[in-house]
Amino acid sequence: MSILPRRLERIKSVLNCRMQNLTVLIEDVNKPHNLSAILRTCDAAGVFEANFISKTNAVKTFNSTAQGSQKWVRLNNHEKTIMAISDLKNKGFKLYGTTLNSESADYRNFDYCQNTCFVLGAEKWGLSNELISMVDQSIFIPMRGMVQSLNVSVAASILLFEAIRQRKDKGILPTSGEGLNIDEYHKTLFEWCYPELALIYKKSAKEYPKLNDQGEFDPIENN
Ligand code: SAM
């Protein structure tokens, strides 16, 4: 089995810049254009996986704003806030809740070079009090206009690209796959190169085959 060299090169160049230590937790953002825009920004910034909590169990939908980015950024679904938080904290993430309350601090005062998760709230209500009480730090983007808040996807972009700026300044932005653990890198490379086959392997609970430098593999070897 093989993949076109240009396609393989493109996939590798994107995967090489992905980071497992930068993410977002999105709470109840259900408008397709907002969710799509956040995922598109995650893709552009190099976020490997995003997190989502939906208390209403609404089905997530994406529209053309996503430009297919939902295929390239994994979205972890969490049914309950407590489960999302403990999962992220176990992975060592510092949680920055985005709120406009009085305990919130200017987002420019923090260092986002280590494991960072920006927690984003619903269009109408913002973050739930439950979630606010569980974050490590509340932050806000200063506003100077008549309108009190930004669109949630705009806020996500500002914060993620601030993290990118800081990491670039420190010379720690990944360029050769060092932002992912090696197993995750190879697993994702296979899924991105051969998405339909990856589904078949998953269904039969088989391990993906290892790709060679040309992105080829021997299917027989894995039967
Ligand atoms: N009335 C809501 C509130 O008080 O939070 C406004 C929600 S706002 C439209 C939707 C989400 O966008 C917020 O929960 C937050 O995640 C993000 N957001 C919007 N403006 C922001 C700002 N200035 N600073 C930080 N986050 C912001």
Coordinates of N, CA and C and ligand atoms in Angstrom, one line a residue:
M1 N 0.9 -1.2 0.0 CA 0.0 0.0 0.0 C 0.9 1.2 0.0
S2 N 0.5 2.3 -0.7 CA 1.3 3.4 -0.8 C 0.5 4.7 -0.9
I3 N 1.1 5.8 -0.6 CA 0.5 7.1 -0.6 C 1.4 8.0 -1.5
L4 N 0.7 9.0 -2.1 CA 1.5 9.9 -3.0 C 2.6 10.6 -2.2
P5 N 3.8 10.7 -2.7 CA 4.9 11.4 -1.9 C 4.6 12.8 -1.4
R6 N 3.9 13.5 -2.3 CA 3.6 14.9 -1.9 C 2.6 15.0 -0.7
R7 N 1.6 14.1 -0.8 CA 0.6 14.0 0.3 C 1.3 13.6 1.6
L8 N 2.2 12.6 1.5 CA 2.9 12.1 2.7 C 3.7 13.3 3.3
E9 N 4.4 14.0 2.5 CA 5.3 15.1 2.9 C 4.4 16.2 3.6
R10 N 3.3 16.5 3.1 CA 2.4 17.5 3.6 C 1.9 17.0 5.0
I11 N 1.4 15.7 5.1 CA 0.9 15.2 6.3 C 2.0 15.2 7.4
K12 N 3.2 14.8 7.0 CA 4.3 14.8 8.0 C 4.7 16.2 8.5
S13 N 4.6 17.2 7.5 CA 5.0 18.5 7.9 C 4.0 19.1 8.9
V14 N 2.8 18.7 8.8 CA 1.8 19.2 9.8 C 1.9 18.5 11.1
L15 N 2.0 17.1 11.0 CA 2.1 16.3 12.2 C 3.4 16.7 13.0
N16 N 4.4 17.0 12.3 CA 5.7 17.4 13.0 C 5.5 18.6 13.9
C17 N 4.5 19.4 13.6 CA 4.4 20.7 14.4 C 3.3 20.5 15.5
R18 N 2.6 19.4 15.5 CA 1.5 19.2 16.5 C 2.1 19.2 17.9
M19 N 1.2 19.7 18.9 CA 1.6 19.7 20.3 C 0.5 19.0 21.1
Q20 N 1.0 18.1 22.0 CA 0.0 17.5 22.9 C -0.1 18.3 24.2
N21 N 0.8 19.3 24.3 CA 0.8 20.0 25.6 C 0.1 21.4 25.5
L22 N -0.7 21.5 24.4 CA -1.5 22.8 24.3 C -2.9 22.3 23.8
T23 N -3.9 22.7 24.6 CA -5.3 22.3 24.2 C -6.3 23.3 24.7
V24 N -7.6 23.0 24.3 CA -8.7 23.8 24.8 C -9.7 22.8 25.4
L25 N -10.5 23.3 26.3 CA -11.7 22.6 26.8 C -12.9 23.5 26.6
I26 N -13.8 23.0 25.8 CA -14.9 23.8 25.3 C -16.2 23.3 26.0
E27 N -16.8 24.2 26.7 CA -18.0 23.8 27.5 C -19.3 24.3 26.8
D28 N -20.0 23.3 26.3 CA -21.4 23.6 25.8 C -21.4 24.7 24.7
V29 N -20.4 24.8 23.9 CA -20.4 25.7 22.7 C -21.1 24.8 21.6
N30 N -22.3 25.1 21.3 CA -23.0 24.3 20.4 C -23.4 24.8 19.0
K31 N -23.0 26.1 18.8 CA -23.3 26.6 17.5 C -22.2 26.1 16.5
P32 N -22.7 25.4 15.4 CA -21.7 24.8 14.5 C -20.6 25.7 14.1
H33 N -21.0 27.0 13.7 CA -19.9 27.9 13.2 C -18.9 28.2 14.3
N34 N -19.3 28.2 15.5 CA -18.3 28.6 16.6 C -17.4 27.4 16.9
L35 N -18.0 26.2 17.0 CA -17.2 25.0 17.2 C -16.2 24.8 16.0
S36 N -16.7 25.0 14.8 CA -15.9 24.8 13.6 C -14.8 25.8 13.6
A37 N -15.0 27.0 14.0 CA -14.0 28.1 14.0 C -12.9 27.8 15.0
I38 N -13.3 27.3 16.2 CA -12.4 26.9 17.2 C -11.5 25.8 16.7
L39 N -12.1 24.8 16.1 CA -11.2 23.6 15.7 C -10.3 24.1 14.5
R40 N -10.8 25.0 13.7 CA -9.9 25.5 12.6 C -8.7 26.2 13.2
T41 N -9.0 27.0 14.3 CA -7.9 27.7 14.9 C -6.9 26.7 15.6
C42 N -7.5 25.6 16.2 CA -6.6 24.6 16.8 C -5.7 24.0 15.8
D43 N -6.3 23.7 14.6 CA -5.5 23.1 13.6 C -4.4 24.1 13.2
A44 N -4.7 25.3 13.0 CA -3.7 26.3 12.5 C -2.6 26.5 13.6
A45 N -3.0 26.4 14.8 CA -2.0 26.7 15.9 C -1.1 25.4 16.2
G46 N -1.6 24.3 15.7 CA -0.8 23.0 16.0 C -1.3 22.3 17.2
V47 N -2.5 22.5 17.6 CA -3.1 21.7 18.7 C -3.4 20.3 18.3
F48 N -2.9 19.3 19.0 CA -3.1 17.9 18.6 C -4.5 17.5 18.9
E49 N -5.0 17.7 20.1 CA -6.4 17.3 20.4 C -7.1 18.4 21.3
A50 N -8.4 18.5 21.0 CA -9.2 19.5 21.8 C -10.2 18.7 22.7
N51 N -10.8 19.3 23.6 CA -11.7 18.7 24.6 C -13.0 19.4 24.6
F52 N -14.1 18.6 24.8 CA -15.4 19.2 24.7 C -16.3 18.6 25.8
I53 N -17.1 19.4 26.5 CA -18.1 18.9 27.4 C -19.4 19.4 26.9
S54 N -20.3 18.4 26.8 CA -21.7 18.8 26.4 C -22.6 18.3 27.4
K55 N -23.2 19.2 28.2 CA -24.1 18.7 29.3 C -25.5 18.4 28.7
T56 N -25.7 19.0 27.5 CA -27.1 18.8 26.9 C -27.1 17.6 26.0
N57 N -25.9 17.0 25.8 CA -25.8 15.8 24.9 C -26.2 16.1 23.5
A58 N -26.1 17.4 23.2 CA -26.4 17.8 21.8 C -25.4 17.2 20.8
V59 N -25.8 16.8 19.7 CA -24.9 16.3 18.7 C -24.0 17.4 18.1
K60 N -22.7 17.2 18.1 CA -21.8 18.3 17.6 C -21.9 18.3 16.1
T61 N -22.0 19.5 15.5 CA -22.0 19.5 14.0 C -21.0 20.6 13.6
F62 N -20.4 20.4 12.5 CA -19.5 21.4 11.9 C -20.0 21.9 10.6
N63 N -19.7 23.1 10.3 CA -20.1 23.7 9.0 C -18.9 24.0 8.2
S64 N -19.1 24.7 7.1 CA -18.0 24.9 6.2 C -16.9 25.8 6.8
T65 N -17.2 26.5 7.9 CA -16.1 27.3 8.6 C -15.0 26.4 9.0
A66 N -15.3 25.1 9.3 CA -14.2 24.2 9.8 C -13.2 23.9 8.7
Q67 N -13.6 24.0 7.4 CA -12.7 23.6 6.3 C -12.1 22.3 6.4
G68 N -12.8 21.4 7.0 CA -12.3 20.0 7.2 C -11.3 19.8 8.4
S69 N -11.1 20.9 9.2 CA -10.1 20.8 10.3 C -10.5 19.7 11.3
Q70 N -11.9 19.4 11.4 CA -12.3 18.4 12.3 C -11.7 17.0 12.1
K71 N -11.1 16.9 10.8 CA -10.5 15.6 10.5 C -9.1 15.6 11.1
W72 N -8.5 16.7 11.3 CA -7.1 16.8 11.7 C -6.9 17.2 13.2
V73 N -7.9 17.5 13.9 CA -7.8 17.8 15.3 C -8.7 16.9 16.0
R74 N -8.2 16.0 16.8 CA -9.0 15.0 17.6 C -9.9 15.8 18.6
L75 N -11.1 15.4 18.7 CA -12.0 16.1 19.7 C -12.4 15.0 20.8
N76 N -11.9 15.2 22.0 CA -12.3 14.3 23.1 C -13.6 14.7 23.7
N77 N -14.5 13.8 23.8 CA -15.8 14.2 24.4 C -15.8 13.7 25.8
H78 N -16.3 14.7 26.7 CA -16.4 14.3 28.1 C -17.9 14.6 28.5
E79 N -18.4 13.6 29.1 CA -19.8 13.7 29.5 C -20.0 14.6 30.7
K80 N -19.0 14.6 31.6 CA -19.2 15.3 32.8 C -18.0 16.2 33.1
T81 N -18.3 17.4 33.6 CA -17.2 18.4 33.9 C -16.1 17.7 34.8
I82 N -16.5 17.1 35.8 CA -15.5 16.5 36.7 C -14.6 15.5 36.0
M83 N -15.1 14.8 35.1 CA -14.3 13.8 34.3 C -13.3 14.5 33.4
A84 N -13.8 15.6 32.8 CA -12.9 16.3 31.9 C -11.8 16.9 32.7
I85 N -12.1 17.5 33.8 CA -11.1 18.2 34.6 C -10.1 17.2 35.2
S86 N -10.6 16.0 35.7 CA -9.6 15.1 36.3 C -8.7 14.5 35.2
D87 N -9.3 14.3 34.0 CA -8.5 13.8 32.9 C -7.4 14.8 32.5
L88 N -7.7 16.0 32.4 CA -6.7 17.0 32.0 C -5.7 17.2 33.1
K89 N -6.2 17.2 34.4 CA -5.2 17.5 35.5 C -4.3 16.3 35.6
N90 N -4.8 15.1 35.4 CA -3.9 13.9 35.4 C -2.9 13.9 34.3
K91 N -3.2 14.6 33.2 CA -2.2 14.7 32.1 C -1.3 15.9 32.4
G92 N -1.4 16.6 33.5 CA -0.5 17.6 33.9 C -0.9 19.0 33.4
F93 N -2.1 19.2 32.9 CA -2.4 20.5 32.3 C -2.8 21.5 33.4
K94 N -2.3 22.8 33.2 CA -2.8 23.9 34.0 C -4.0 24.4 33.3
L95 N -5.1 24.6 34.0 CA -6.4 25.0 33.4 C -6.6 26.5 33.5
Y96 N -6.7 27.2 32.4 CA -7.0 28.7 32.4 C -8.4 28.9 32.0
G97 N -9.3 29.3 32.9 CA -10.7 29.5 32.6 C -10.9 30.9 32.1
T98 N -11.6 31.1 31.0 CA -11.8 32.4 30.5 C -13.1 33.0 31.0
T99 N -13.0 33.9 31.9 CA -14.2 34.5 32.5 C -14.0 36.0 32.6
L100 N -15.1 36.7 32.7 CA -15.0 38.2 32.8 C -15.3 38.6 34.3
N101 N -15.1 37.7 35.3 CA -15.5 38.1 36.6 C -14.3 38.8 37.3
S102 N -14.6 39.2 38.6 CA -13.6 40.1 39.2 C -12.3 39.4 39.6
E103 N -12.4 38.0 39.7 CA -11.2 37.3 40.1 C -10.3 37.0 38.9
S104 N -10.7 37.4 37.7 CA -10.0 37.1 36.5 C -8.8 38.0 36.3
A105 N -7.7 37.5 35.7 CA -6.6 38.4 35.5 C -6.3 38.5 34.0
D106 N -5.6 39.6 33.6 CA -5.2 39.8 32.3 C -4.4 38.6 31.7
Y107 N -4.8 38.1 30.6 CA -4.2 36.9 30.0 C -2.7 37.1 29.7
R108 N -2.3 38.3 29.5 CA -0.9 38.6 29.1 C 0.1 38.4 30.3
N109 N -0.5 38.1 31.5 CA 0.4 38.0 32.7 C 0.9 36.6 32.9
F110 N 0.6 35.6 32.0 CA 0.9 34.2 32.3 C 1.8 33.6 31.3
D111 N 2.4 32.5 31.7 CA 3.4 31.8 30.9 C 2.6 30.5 30.4
Y112 N 2.5 30.4 29.0 CA 1.8 29.3 28.5 C 2.7 28.3 27.8
C113 N 4.0 28.2 28.2 CA 4.9 27.4 27.6 C 4.8 25.9 28.0
Q114 N 4.3 25.7 29.2 CA 4.1 24.3 29.7 C 2.7 23.8 29.3
N115 N 2.4 22.6 29.9 CA 1.0 22.1 29.6 C -0.1 23.1 29.9
T116 N -0.7 23.5 28.8 CA -1.7 24.6 29.0 C -3.0 24.2 28.3
C117 N -4.1 24.5 29.1 CA -5.5 24.2 28.6 C -6.3 25.5 28.8
F118 N -6.8 26.1 27.7 CA -7.7 27.2 27.8 C -9.1 26.7 27.8
V119 N -9.9 27.1 28.8 CA -11.2 26.6 29.0 C -12.2 27.7 28.5
L120 N -13.0 27.3 27.6 CA -13.9 28.3 26.9 C -15.4 28.0 27.1
G121 N -16.2 29.1 27.3 CA -17.6 28.9 27.7 C -18.6 29.1 26.6
A122 N -19.8 28.8 26.9 CA -20.9 28.9 25.9 C -21.2 30.3 25.5
E123 N -21.8 30.4 24.3 CA -22.0 31.7 23.7 C -22.8 32.6 24.6
K124 N -23.8 32.1 25.1 CA -24.7 33.0 25.9 C -24.3 33.2 27.3
W125 N -24.0 32.1 28.0 CA -23.8 32.1 29.4 C -22.4 32.1 29.9
G126 N -21.4 31.9 29.0 CA -20.0 31.8 29.5 C -19.8 30.5 30.2
L127 N -18.7 30.4 31.0 CA -18.4 29.2 31.7 C -19.4 29.0 32.9
S128 N -19.7 27.7 33.2 CA -20.5 27.4 34.3 C -19.8 27.7 35.6
N129 N -20.5 28.0 36.7 CA -19.8 28.2 38.0 C -19.1 27.0 38.4
E130 N -19.6 25.8 38.1 CA -18.9 24.5 38.5 C -17.5 24.5 37.9
L131 N -17.4 24.8 36.6 CA -16.2 24.8 35.9 C -15.2 25.9 36.4
I132 N -15.8 27.1 36.6 CA -15.0 28.2 37.1 C -14.3 27.8 38.4
S133 N -15.0 27.1 39.3 CA -14.5 26.7 40.6 C -13.4 25.7 40.5
M134 N -13.2 25.0 39.3 CA -12.2 24.0 39.2 C -11.0 24.4 38.4
V135 N -11.0 25.6 37.8 CA -9.8 25.9 37.0 C -8.7 26.4 37.9
D136 N -7.5 26.4 37.4 CA -6.3 26.9 38.2 C -6.3 28.4 38.2
Q137 N -6.6 29.0 37.1 CA -6.5 30.5 37.0 C -7.6 31.0 36.1
S138 N -8.3 32.1 36.5 CA -9.2 32.7 35.5 C -8.5 33.8 34.8
I139 N -8.7 33.9 33.5 CA -8.1 35.0 32.7 C -9.1 35.7 31.8
F140 N -8.8 36.9 31.5 CA -9.7 37.6 30.5 C -8.8 38.4 29.5
I141 N -9.4 38.6 28.3 CA -8.8 39.4 27.3 C -9.4 40.8 27.5
P142 N -8.6 41.8 27.8 CA -9.1 43.2 28.0 C -10.0 43.7 26.9
M143 N -11.1 44.3 27.2 CA -12.0 44.8 26.1 C -12.1 46.3 26.2
R144 N -12.1 47.0 25.1 CA -12.2 48.4 25.1 C -13.4 49.0 24.4
G145 N -14.3 48.2 24.0 CA -15.5 48.7 23.3 C -16.7 48.7 24.0
M146 N -17.8 48.8 23.3 CA -19.2 48.9 23.9 C -19.7 47.5 24.3
V147 N -19.2 46.5 23.4 CA -19.7 45.1 23.7 C -18.8 44.5 24.7
Q148 N -19.5 43.7 25.6 CA -18.8 43.2 26.8 C -17.8 42.0 26.5
S149 N -18.1 41.2 25.5 CA -17.3 40.1 25.3 C -17.0 39.8 23.8
L150 N -16.0 39.0 23.5 CA -15.7 38.6 22.2 C -16.5 37.3 21.8
N151 N -16.5 37.0 20.5 CA -17.0 35.7 20.1 C -16.1 34.7 20.6
V152 N -16.6 33.6 21.1 CA -15.8 32.5 21.7 C -14.6 32.0 20.8
S153 N -14.8 32.0 19.5 CA -13.8 31.5 18.6 C -12.7 32.5 18.5
V154 N -13.0 33.8 18.6 CA -12.0 34.8 18.5 C -11.2 34.8 19.8
A155 N -11.8 34.6 20.9 CA -11.1 34.5 22.2 C -10.1 33.3 22.1
A156 N -10.6 32.2 21.6 CA -9.7 31.0 21.5 C -8.5 31.3 20.6
S157 N -8.7 32.0 19.5 CA -7.6 32.4 18.6 C -6.5 33.2 19.3
I158 N -7.0 34.3 20.0 CA -6.1 35.2 20.7 C -5.2 34.4 21.7
L159 N -5.9 33.5 22.5 CA -5.2 32.8 23.5 C -4.2 31.8 23.0
L160 N -4.7 31.0 22.0 CA -3.8 30.0 21.4 C -2.6 30.6 20.7
F161 N -2.8 31.7 20.0 CA -1.7 32.3 19.3 C -0.7 33.1 20.3
E162 N -1.2 33.5 21.4 CA -0.3 34.0 22.5 C 0.6 32.9 23.0
A163 N 0.0 31.7 23.2 CA 0.8 30.5 23.6 C 1.9 30.2 22.5
I164 N 1.5 30.3 21.3 CA 2.4 30.0 20.2 C 3.5 31.1 20.2
R165 N 3.1 32.3 20.4 CA 4.1 33.4 20.4 C 5.2 33.2 21.5
Q166 N 4.7 32.8 22.7 CA 5.6 32.6 23.8 C 6.5 31.4 23.5
R167 N 6.0 30.4 23.0 CA 6.8 29.2 22.7 C 7.8 29.4 21.6
K168 N 7.4 30.2 20.6 CA 8.3 30.5 19.6 C 9.5 31.3 20.1
D169 N 9.1 32.4 21.0 CA 10.2 33.2 21.6 C 11.2 32.4 22.4
K170 N 10.7 31.3 23.0 CA 11.5 30.4 23.8 C 12.2 29.4 23.0
G171 N 11.9 29.3 21.7 CA 12.5 28.3 20.8 C 12.0 26.9 21.1
I172 N 10.8 26.7 21.6 CA 10.3 25.4 22.0 C 9.1 24.9 21.1
L173 N 8.9 25.6 20.0 CA 7.8 25.1 19.1 C 8.3 23.9 18.4
P174 N 7.6 22.8 18.5 CA 8.0 21.6 17.8 C 8.0 21.7 16.3
T175 N 9.0 21.1 15.6 CA 9.1 21.2 14.2 C 9.4 19.8 13.6
S176 N 9.8 18.8 14.5 CA 10.1 17.5 13.9 C 9.4 16.4 14.7
G177 N 8.2 16.7 15.1 CA 7.4 15.6 15.8 C 7.7 15.5 17.3
E178 N 8.5 16.4 17.8 CA 8.9 16.2 19.3 C 7.7 16.7 20.2
G179 N 6.7 17.2 19.6 CA 5.5 17.6 20.5 C 4.5 16.5 20.7
L180 N 4.8 15.3 20.2 CA 3.9 14.2 20.3 C 4.7 13.0 20.9
N181 N 4.1 12.1 21.7 CA 4.8 10.9 22.0 C 4.9 10.0 20.8
I182 N 5.9 9.2 20.8 CA 6.3 8.5 19.6 C 5.2 7.5 19.1
D183 N 4.5 6.9 20.0 CA 3.4 6.0 19.7 C 2.2 6.8 19.0
E184 N 1.9 7.9 19.7 CA 0.8 8.7 19.1 C 1.2 9.2 17.8
Y185 N 2.5 9.6 17.6 CA 2.9 10.1 16.3 C 2.7 9.0 15.2
H186 N 3.1 7.8 15.4 CA 3.0 6.7 14.4 C 1.5 6.4 14.2
K187 N 0.8 6.3 15.3 CA -0.7 6.0 15.2 C -1.4 7.0 14.3
T188 N -1.1 8.3 14.6 CA -1.8 9.4 13.9 C -1.3 9.5 12.4
L189 N 0.0 9.2 12.2 CA 0.5 9.2 10.8 C -0.3 8.2 10.0
F190 N -0.5 7.0 10.6 CA -1.3 6.0 9.8 C -2.7 6.4 9.6
E191 N -3.4 7.0 10.6 CA -4.8 7.4 10.5 C -4.9 8.5 9.4
W192 N -3.9 9.4 9.4 CA -4.0 10.6 8.4 C -3.7 10.1 7.0
C193 N -2.8 9.1 6.9 CA -2.5 8.6 5.5 C -3.5 7.7 5.0
Y194 N -4.1 6.9 5.9 CA -5.0 5.8 5.4 C -6.3 5.8 6.3
P195 N -7.1 6.9 6.2 CA -8.2 7.0 7.2 C -9.2 5.8 7.1
E196 N -9.6 5.4 5.9 CA -10.6 4.3 5.8 C -10.0 3.0 6.4
L197 N -8.7 2.7 6.0 CA -8.1 1.5 6.5 C -8.0 1.5 8.0
A198 N -7.7 2.7 8.6 CA -7.5 2.9 10.0 C -8.8 2.4 10.7
L199 N -10.0 2.8 10.1 CA -11.3 2.4 10.7 C -11.4 0.9 10.7
I200 N -11.0 0.2 9.6 CA -11.1 -1.2 9.6 C -10.2 -1.9 10.6
Y201 N -9.0 -1.4 10.8 CA -8.1 -1.9 11.8 C -8.7 -1.7 13.2
K202 N -9.3 -0.5 13.4 CA -9.8 -0.2 14.7 C -11.0 -1.2 15.0
K203 N -11.8 -1.4 14.0 CA -13.0 -2.3 14.2 C -12.6 -3.7 14.6
S204 N -11.5 -4.2 14.0 CA -11.0 -5.5 14.3 C -10.0 -5.5 15.4
A205 N -9.9 -4.4 16.1 CA -9.0 -4.3 17.3 C -7.6 -4.7 16.9
K206 N -7.1 -4.4 15.7 CA -5.8 -4.8 15.3 C -4.9 -3.6 15.4
E207 N -3.6 -3.8 15.7 CA -2.7 -2.7 15.7 C -2.4 -2.2 14.3
Y208 N -2.2 -0.9 14.1 CA -1.9 -0.4 12.8 C -0.5 -0.9 12.4
P209 N -0.3 -1.1 11.1 CA 1.1 -1.5 10.6 C 2.0 -0.3 10.7
K210 N 3.3 -0.5 10.8 CA 4.3 0.6 10.8 C 4.5 1.0 9.4
L211 N 4.6 2.3 9.1 CA 4.8 2.8 7.8 C 6.3 2.9 7.6
N212 N 6.8 2.7 6.4 CA 8.2 2.9 6.1 C 8.4 4.4 5.7
D213 N 9.6 4.8 5.3 CA 9.9 6.2 5.0 C 9.1 6.7 3.8
Q214 N 8.6 5.8 3.0 CA 7.8 6.2 1.8 C 6.3 6.2 2.1
G215 N 6.0 5.9 3.4 CA 4.6 5.8 3.8 C 3.9 4.5 3.3
E216 N 4.8 3.5 3.0 CA 4.2 2.2 2.5 C 4.2 1.3 3.7
F217 N 3.3 0.3 3.6 CA 3.3 -0.8 4.5 C 2.9 -2.1 3.8
D218 N 3.2 -3.2 4.5 CA 2.9 -4.5 3.9 C 1.7 -5.1 4.7
P219 N 0.5 -5.1 4.0 CA -0.7 -5.5 4.7 C -0.7 -6.9 5.1
I220 N 0.0 -7.8 4.3 CA 0.0 -9.2 4.6 C 0.7 -9.5 6.0
E221 N 1.7 -8.7 6.2 CA 2.5 -8.9 7.5 C 1.6 -8.8 8.7
N222 N 0.5 -8.0 8.5 CA -0.4 -7.8 9.7 C -1.7 -8.6 9.7
N223 N -1.8 -9.6 8.8 CA -3.0 -10.4 8.8 C -3.0 -11.3 10.0
Ligands
SAM1 N1 -22.1 36.6 28.9 C1 -21.0 35.6 28.8 C2 -20.0 35.7 30.0 O1 -20.3 36.6 30.9 O2 -19.0 35.0 30.0 C3 -20.3 35.9 27.5 C4 -19.9 34.7 26.9 S1 -18.8 34.9 25.5 C5 -19.7 35.4 24.2 C6 -18.4 33.2 25.2 C7 -17.0 32.8 25.6 O3 -16.0 33.5 24.9 C8 -16.7 33.0 27.1 O4 -17.2 32.0 27.9 C9 -15.2 33.0 27.0 O5 -14.7 31.6 26.9 C10 -14.9 33.7 25.7 N2 -14.6 35.1 25.8 C11 -15.3 36.1 25.2 N3 -14.8 37.3 25.5 C12 -13.7 37.1 26.3 C13 -12.7 37.9 26.9 N4 -12.7 39.2 26.8 N5 -11.8 37.3 27.6 C14 -11.7 36.0 27.8 N6 -12.6 35.1 27.2 C15 -13.6 35.6 26.5

